mmCIF file of C-alpha atoms in Angstrom:
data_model
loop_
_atom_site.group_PDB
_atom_site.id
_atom_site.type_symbol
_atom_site.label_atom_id
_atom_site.label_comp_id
_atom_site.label_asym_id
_atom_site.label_seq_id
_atom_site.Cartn_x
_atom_site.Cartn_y
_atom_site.Cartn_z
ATOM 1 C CA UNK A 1 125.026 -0.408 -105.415
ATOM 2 C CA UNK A 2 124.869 2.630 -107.470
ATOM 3 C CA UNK A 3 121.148 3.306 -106.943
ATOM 4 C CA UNK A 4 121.822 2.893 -103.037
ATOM 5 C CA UNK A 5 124.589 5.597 -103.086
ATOM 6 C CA UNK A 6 122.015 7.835 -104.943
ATOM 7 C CA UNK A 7 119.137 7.425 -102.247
ATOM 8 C CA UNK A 8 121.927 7.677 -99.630
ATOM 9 C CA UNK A 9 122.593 11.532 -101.550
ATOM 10 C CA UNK A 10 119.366 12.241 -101.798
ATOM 11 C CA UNK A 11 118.545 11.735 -98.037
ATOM 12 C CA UNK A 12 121.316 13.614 -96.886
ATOM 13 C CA UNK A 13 120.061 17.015 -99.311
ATOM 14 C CA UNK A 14 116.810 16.254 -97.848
ATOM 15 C CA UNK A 15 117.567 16.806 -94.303
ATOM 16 C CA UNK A 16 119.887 19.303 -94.784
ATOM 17 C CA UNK A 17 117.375 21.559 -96.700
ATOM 18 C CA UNK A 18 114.774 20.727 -94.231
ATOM 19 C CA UNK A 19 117.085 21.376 -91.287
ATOM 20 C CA UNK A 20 118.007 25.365 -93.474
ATOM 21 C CA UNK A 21 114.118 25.608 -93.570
ATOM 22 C CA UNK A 22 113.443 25.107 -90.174
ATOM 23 C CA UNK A 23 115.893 27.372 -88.972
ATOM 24 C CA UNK A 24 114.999 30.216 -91.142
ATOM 25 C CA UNK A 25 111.492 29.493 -89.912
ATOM 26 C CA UNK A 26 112.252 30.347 -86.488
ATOM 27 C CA UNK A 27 114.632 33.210 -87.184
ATOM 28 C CA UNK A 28 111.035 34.979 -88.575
ATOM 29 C CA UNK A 29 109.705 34.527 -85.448
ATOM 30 C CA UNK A 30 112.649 36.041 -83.430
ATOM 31 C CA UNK A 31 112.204 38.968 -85.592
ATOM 32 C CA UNK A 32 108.485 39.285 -85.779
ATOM 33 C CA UNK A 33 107.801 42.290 -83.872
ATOM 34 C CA UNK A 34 105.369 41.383 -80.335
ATOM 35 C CA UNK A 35 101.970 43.743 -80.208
ATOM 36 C CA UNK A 36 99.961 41.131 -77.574
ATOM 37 C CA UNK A 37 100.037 43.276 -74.272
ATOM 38 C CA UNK A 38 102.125 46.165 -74.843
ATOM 39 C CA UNK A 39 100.031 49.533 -74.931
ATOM 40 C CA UNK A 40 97.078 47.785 -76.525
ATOM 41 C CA UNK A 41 93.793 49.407 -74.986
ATOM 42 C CA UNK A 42 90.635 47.241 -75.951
ATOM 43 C CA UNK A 43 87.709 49.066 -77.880
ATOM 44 C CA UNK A 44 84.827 48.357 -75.391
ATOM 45 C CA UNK A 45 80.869 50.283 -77.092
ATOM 46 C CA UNK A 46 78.679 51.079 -74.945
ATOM 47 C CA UNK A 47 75.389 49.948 -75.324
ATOM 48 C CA UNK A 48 72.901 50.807 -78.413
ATOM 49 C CA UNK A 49 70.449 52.023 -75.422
ATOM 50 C CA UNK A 50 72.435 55.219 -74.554
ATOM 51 C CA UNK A 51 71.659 58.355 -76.973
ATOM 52 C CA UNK A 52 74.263 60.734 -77.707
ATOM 53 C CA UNK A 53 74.882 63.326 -75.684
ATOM 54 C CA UNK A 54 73.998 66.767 -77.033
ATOM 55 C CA UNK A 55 76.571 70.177 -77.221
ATOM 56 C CA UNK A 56 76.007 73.576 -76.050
ATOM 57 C CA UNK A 57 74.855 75.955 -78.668
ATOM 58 C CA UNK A 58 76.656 78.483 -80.121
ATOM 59 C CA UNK A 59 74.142 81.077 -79.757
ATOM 60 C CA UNK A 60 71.836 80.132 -77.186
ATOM 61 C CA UNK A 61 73.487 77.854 -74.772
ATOM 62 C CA UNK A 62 71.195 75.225 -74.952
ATOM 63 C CA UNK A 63 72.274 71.503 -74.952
ATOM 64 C CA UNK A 64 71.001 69.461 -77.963
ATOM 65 C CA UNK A 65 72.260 67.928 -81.237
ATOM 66 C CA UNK A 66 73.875 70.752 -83.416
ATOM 67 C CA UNK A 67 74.200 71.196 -86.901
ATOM 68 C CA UNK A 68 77.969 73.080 -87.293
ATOM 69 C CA UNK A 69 78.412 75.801 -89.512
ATOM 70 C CA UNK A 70 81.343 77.964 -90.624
ATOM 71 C CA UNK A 71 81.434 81.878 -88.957
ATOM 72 C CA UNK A 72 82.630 84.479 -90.866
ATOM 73 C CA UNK A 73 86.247 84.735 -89.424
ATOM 74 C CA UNK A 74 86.485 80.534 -90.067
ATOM 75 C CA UNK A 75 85.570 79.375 -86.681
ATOM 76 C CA UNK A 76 82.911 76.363 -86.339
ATOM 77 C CA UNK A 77 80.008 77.514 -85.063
ATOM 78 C CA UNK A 78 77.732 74.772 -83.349
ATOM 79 C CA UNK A 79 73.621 75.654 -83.953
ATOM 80 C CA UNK A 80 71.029 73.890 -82.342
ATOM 81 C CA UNK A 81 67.563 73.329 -84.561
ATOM 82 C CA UNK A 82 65.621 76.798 -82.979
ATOM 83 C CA UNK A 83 69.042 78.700 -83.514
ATOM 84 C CA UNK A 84 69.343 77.464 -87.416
ATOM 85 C CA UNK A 85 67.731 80.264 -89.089
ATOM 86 C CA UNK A 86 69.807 83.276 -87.540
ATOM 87 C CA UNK A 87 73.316 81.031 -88.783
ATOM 88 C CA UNK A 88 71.113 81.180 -91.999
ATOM 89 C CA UNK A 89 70.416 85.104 -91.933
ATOM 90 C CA UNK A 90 74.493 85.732 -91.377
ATOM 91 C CA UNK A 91 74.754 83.496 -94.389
ATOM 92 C CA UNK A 92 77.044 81.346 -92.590
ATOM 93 C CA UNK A 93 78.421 77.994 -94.025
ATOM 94 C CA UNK A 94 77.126 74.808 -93.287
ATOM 95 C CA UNK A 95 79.601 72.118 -92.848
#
């Protein structure tokens, strides 16, 4: 009779802890802050076929691919390959 009162106890802890767990369980997800669809933009890359576009140069207008270097008051300076050795003769910094 004993043992029977025991496994009686021991069924009633059970399902009350289980019951605590459960309901702490979906208090998390109350709380859990939602990100699916609010201001989420998807990352979308292009293709690997497009090159990138080239800049204007600092000096001669053209557009190319620059190298950037530092003019003398701070200010970047973008220099396209036939420009590079004037930036050079200012001494100008490359970044």
């Amino acid at each position: 009779m004993l043992y029977l009162w025991i496994a009686a106890g021991a069924a009633a802890i059970g399902i009350i802890v289980f019951t605590m767990w459960l309901s702490k369980k979906s208090s998390e997800k109350e709380q859990a802050p939602r990100y699916v669809g609010d201001n989420v933009v998807p990352f979308r890359r292009k293709g690997s076929k497009c090159k990138p576009s080239g800049q204007k140069c600092s000096f001669c207008g053209k557009e190319e691919l620059l190298t950037f270097y530092a003019g003398d008051n701070g200010a970047v300076k973008g220099v396209c390959k036939h420009c590079k050795p004037k930036a050079e003769r200012r001494d100008m910094l490359p970044l």
